[in-house]
Tab-separated table of C-alpha atoms in Angstrom:
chain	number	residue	atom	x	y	z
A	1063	UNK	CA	123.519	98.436	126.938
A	1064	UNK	CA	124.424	101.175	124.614
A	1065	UNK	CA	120.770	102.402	124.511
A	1066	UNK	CA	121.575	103.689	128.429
A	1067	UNK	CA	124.228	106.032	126.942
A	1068	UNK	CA	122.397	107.454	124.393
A	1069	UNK	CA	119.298	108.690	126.297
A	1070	UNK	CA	121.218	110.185	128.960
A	1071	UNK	CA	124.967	110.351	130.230
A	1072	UNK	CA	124.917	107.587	132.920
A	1073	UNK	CA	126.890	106.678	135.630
A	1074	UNK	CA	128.243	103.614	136.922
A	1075	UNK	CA	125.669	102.804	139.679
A	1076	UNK	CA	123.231	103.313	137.083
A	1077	UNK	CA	124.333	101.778	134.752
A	1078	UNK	CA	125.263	98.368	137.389
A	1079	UNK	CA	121.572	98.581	138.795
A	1080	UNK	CA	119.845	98.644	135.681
A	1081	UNK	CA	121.536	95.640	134.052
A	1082	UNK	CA	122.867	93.466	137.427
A	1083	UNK	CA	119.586	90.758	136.680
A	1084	UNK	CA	120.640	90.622	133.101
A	1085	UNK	CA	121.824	87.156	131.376
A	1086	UNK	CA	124.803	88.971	130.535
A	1087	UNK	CA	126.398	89.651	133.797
A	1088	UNK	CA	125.171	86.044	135.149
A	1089	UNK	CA	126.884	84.402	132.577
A	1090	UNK	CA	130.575	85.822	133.740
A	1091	UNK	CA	131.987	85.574	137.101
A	1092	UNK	CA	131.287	88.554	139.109
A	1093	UNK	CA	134.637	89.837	139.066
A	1094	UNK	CA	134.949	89.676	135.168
A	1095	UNK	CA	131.516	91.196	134.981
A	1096	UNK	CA	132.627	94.315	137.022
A	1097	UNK	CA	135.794	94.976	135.159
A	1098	UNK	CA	134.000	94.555	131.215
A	1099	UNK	CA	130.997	96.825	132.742
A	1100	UNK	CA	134.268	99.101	134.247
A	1101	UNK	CA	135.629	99.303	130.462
A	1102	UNK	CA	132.486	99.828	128.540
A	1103	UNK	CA	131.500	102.641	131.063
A	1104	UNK	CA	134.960	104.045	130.556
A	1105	UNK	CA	134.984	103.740	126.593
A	1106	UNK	CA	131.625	105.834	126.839
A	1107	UNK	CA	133.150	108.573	128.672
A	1108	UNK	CA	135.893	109.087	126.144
A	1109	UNK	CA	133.296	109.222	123.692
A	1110	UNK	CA	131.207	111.700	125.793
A	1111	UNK	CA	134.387	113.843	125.924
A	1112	UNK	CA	135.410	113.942	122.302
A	1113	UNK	CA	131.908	114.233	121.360
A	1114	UNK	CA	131.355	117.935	123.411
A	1115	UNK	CA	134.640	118.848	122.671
A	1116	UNK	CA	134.001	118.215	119.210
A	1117	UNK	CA	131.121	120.392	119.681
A	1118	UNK	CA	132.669	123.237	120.973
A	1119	UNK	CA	135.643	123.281	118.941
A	1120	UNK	CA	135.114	121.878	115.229
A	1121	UNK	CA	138.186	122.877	114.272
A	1122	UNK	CA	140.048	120.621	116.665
A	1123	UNK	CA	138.960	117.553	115.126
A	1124	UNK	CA	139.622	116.380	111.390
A	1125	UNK	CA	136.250	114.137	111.491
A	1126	UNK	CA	133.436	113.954	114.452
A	1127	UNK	CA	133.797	111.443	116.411
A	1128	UNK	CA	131.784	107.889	115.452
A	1129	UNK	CA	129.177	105.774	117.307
A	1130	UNK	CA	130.936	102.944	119.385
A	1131	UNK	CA	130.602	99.757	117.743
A	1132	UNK	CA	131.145	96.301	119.338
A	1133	UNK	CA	133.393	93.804	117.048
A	1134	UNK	CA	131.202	91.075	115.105
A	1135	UNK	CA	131.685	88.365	113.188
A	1136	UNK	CA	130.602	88.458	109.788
A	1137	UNK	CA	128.161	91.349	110.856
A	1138	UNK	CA	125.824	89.750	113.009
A	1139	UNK	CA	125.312	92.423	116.000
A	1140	UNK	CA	124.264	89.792	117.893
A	1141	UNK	CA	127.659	88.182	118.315
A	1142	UNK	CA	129.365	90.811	119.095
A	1143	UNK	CA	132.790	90.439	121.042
A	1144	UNK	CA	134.446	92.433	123.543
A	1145	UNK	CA	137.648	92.536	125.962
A	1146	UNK	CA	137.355	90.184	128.855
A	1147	UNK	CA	139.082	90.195	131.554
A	1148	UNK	CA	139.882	87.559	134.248
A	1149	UNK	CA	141.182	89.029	137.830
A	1150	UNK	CA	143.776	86.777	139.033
A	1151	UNK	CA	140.777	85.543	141.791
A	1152	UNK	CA	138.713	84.951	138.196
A	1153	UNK	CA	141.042	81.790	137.771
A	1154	UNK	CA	140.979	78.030	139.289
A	1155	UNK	CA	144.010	78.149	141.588
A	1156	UNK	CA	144.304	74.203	141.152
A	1157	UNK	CA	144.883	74.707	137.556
A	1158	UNK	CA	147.489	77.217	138.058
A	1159	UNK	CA	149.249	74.765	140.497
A	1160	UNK	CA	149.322	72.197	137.616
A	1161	UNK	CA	150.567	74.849	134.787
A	1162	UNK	CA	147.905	75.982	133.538
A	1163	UNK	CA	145.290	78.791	133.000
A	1164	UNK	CA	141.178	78.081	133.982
A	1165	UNK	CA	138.857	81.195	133.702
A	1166	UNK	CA	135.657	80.181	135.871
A	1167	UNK	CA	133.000	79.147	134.485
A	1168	UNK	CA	134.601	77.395	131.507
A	1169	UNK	CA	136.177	74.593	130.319
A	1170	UNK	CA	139.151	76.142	128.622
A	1171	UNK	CA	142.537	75.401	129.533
A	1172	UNK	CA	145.833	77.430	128.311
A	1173	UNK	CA	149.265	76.174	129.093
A	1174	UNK	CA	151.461	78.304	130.525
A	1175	UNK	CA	155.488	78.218	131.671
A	1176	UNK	CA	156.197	80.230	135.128
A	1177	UNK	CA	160.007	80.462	135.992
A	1178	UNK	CA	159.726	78.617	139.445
A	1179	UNK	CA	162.232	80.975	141.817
């Protein structure tokens, strides 16, 4: 996805159109999808903004500002991790009901402990 923001500065639409038949945003539940491509786009634009303000004013900055680098483990690029993040509709209500956290789409349960009122 990165290769989008380096040929051109992109918007979200874009951005959205040119990816929404990938694997990557089938994999997630729409919702989560939205809000990770929401993030990424908005990481990008920080980055855009440092960049041309490093640009016009060196002497702002100690150091220009670096590429934007995904975290991986043990340096394969192809695992890389991000920040995902499950809307409250993103999570099995029936598991909530019984104490405990579902993200769609998986089969990983976290306990939780809500103060009943």
């Amino acid at each position: 996805m990165s290769k989008l923001f380096y040929r051109s500065k992109t918007d979200a639409t874009t951005v959205y159109y040119q990816i929404k038949n990938s694997h990557i945003l089938r994999v997630l539940p729409r919702k989560v999808s939205q809000e990770v491509l929401r993030m990424v786009l908005k990481v990008w634009q920080s980055y855009y903004s440092a960049y041309r303000e490093d640009k016009a004013f060196p002497s702002k900055f100690k150091v220009r500002p670096k590429n934007l680098n995904y975290q991986s483990s043990a340096g394969d690029r192809s695992n890389g991790r991000y920040v995902v993040i499950y809307h409250h509709q993103a999570l099995s209500q029936k598991a909530l009901k019984k104490g405990l956290i579902r993200p769609s789409k998986t089969n990983i349960y976290l306990k939780i402990r809500v103060k009943k009122s």
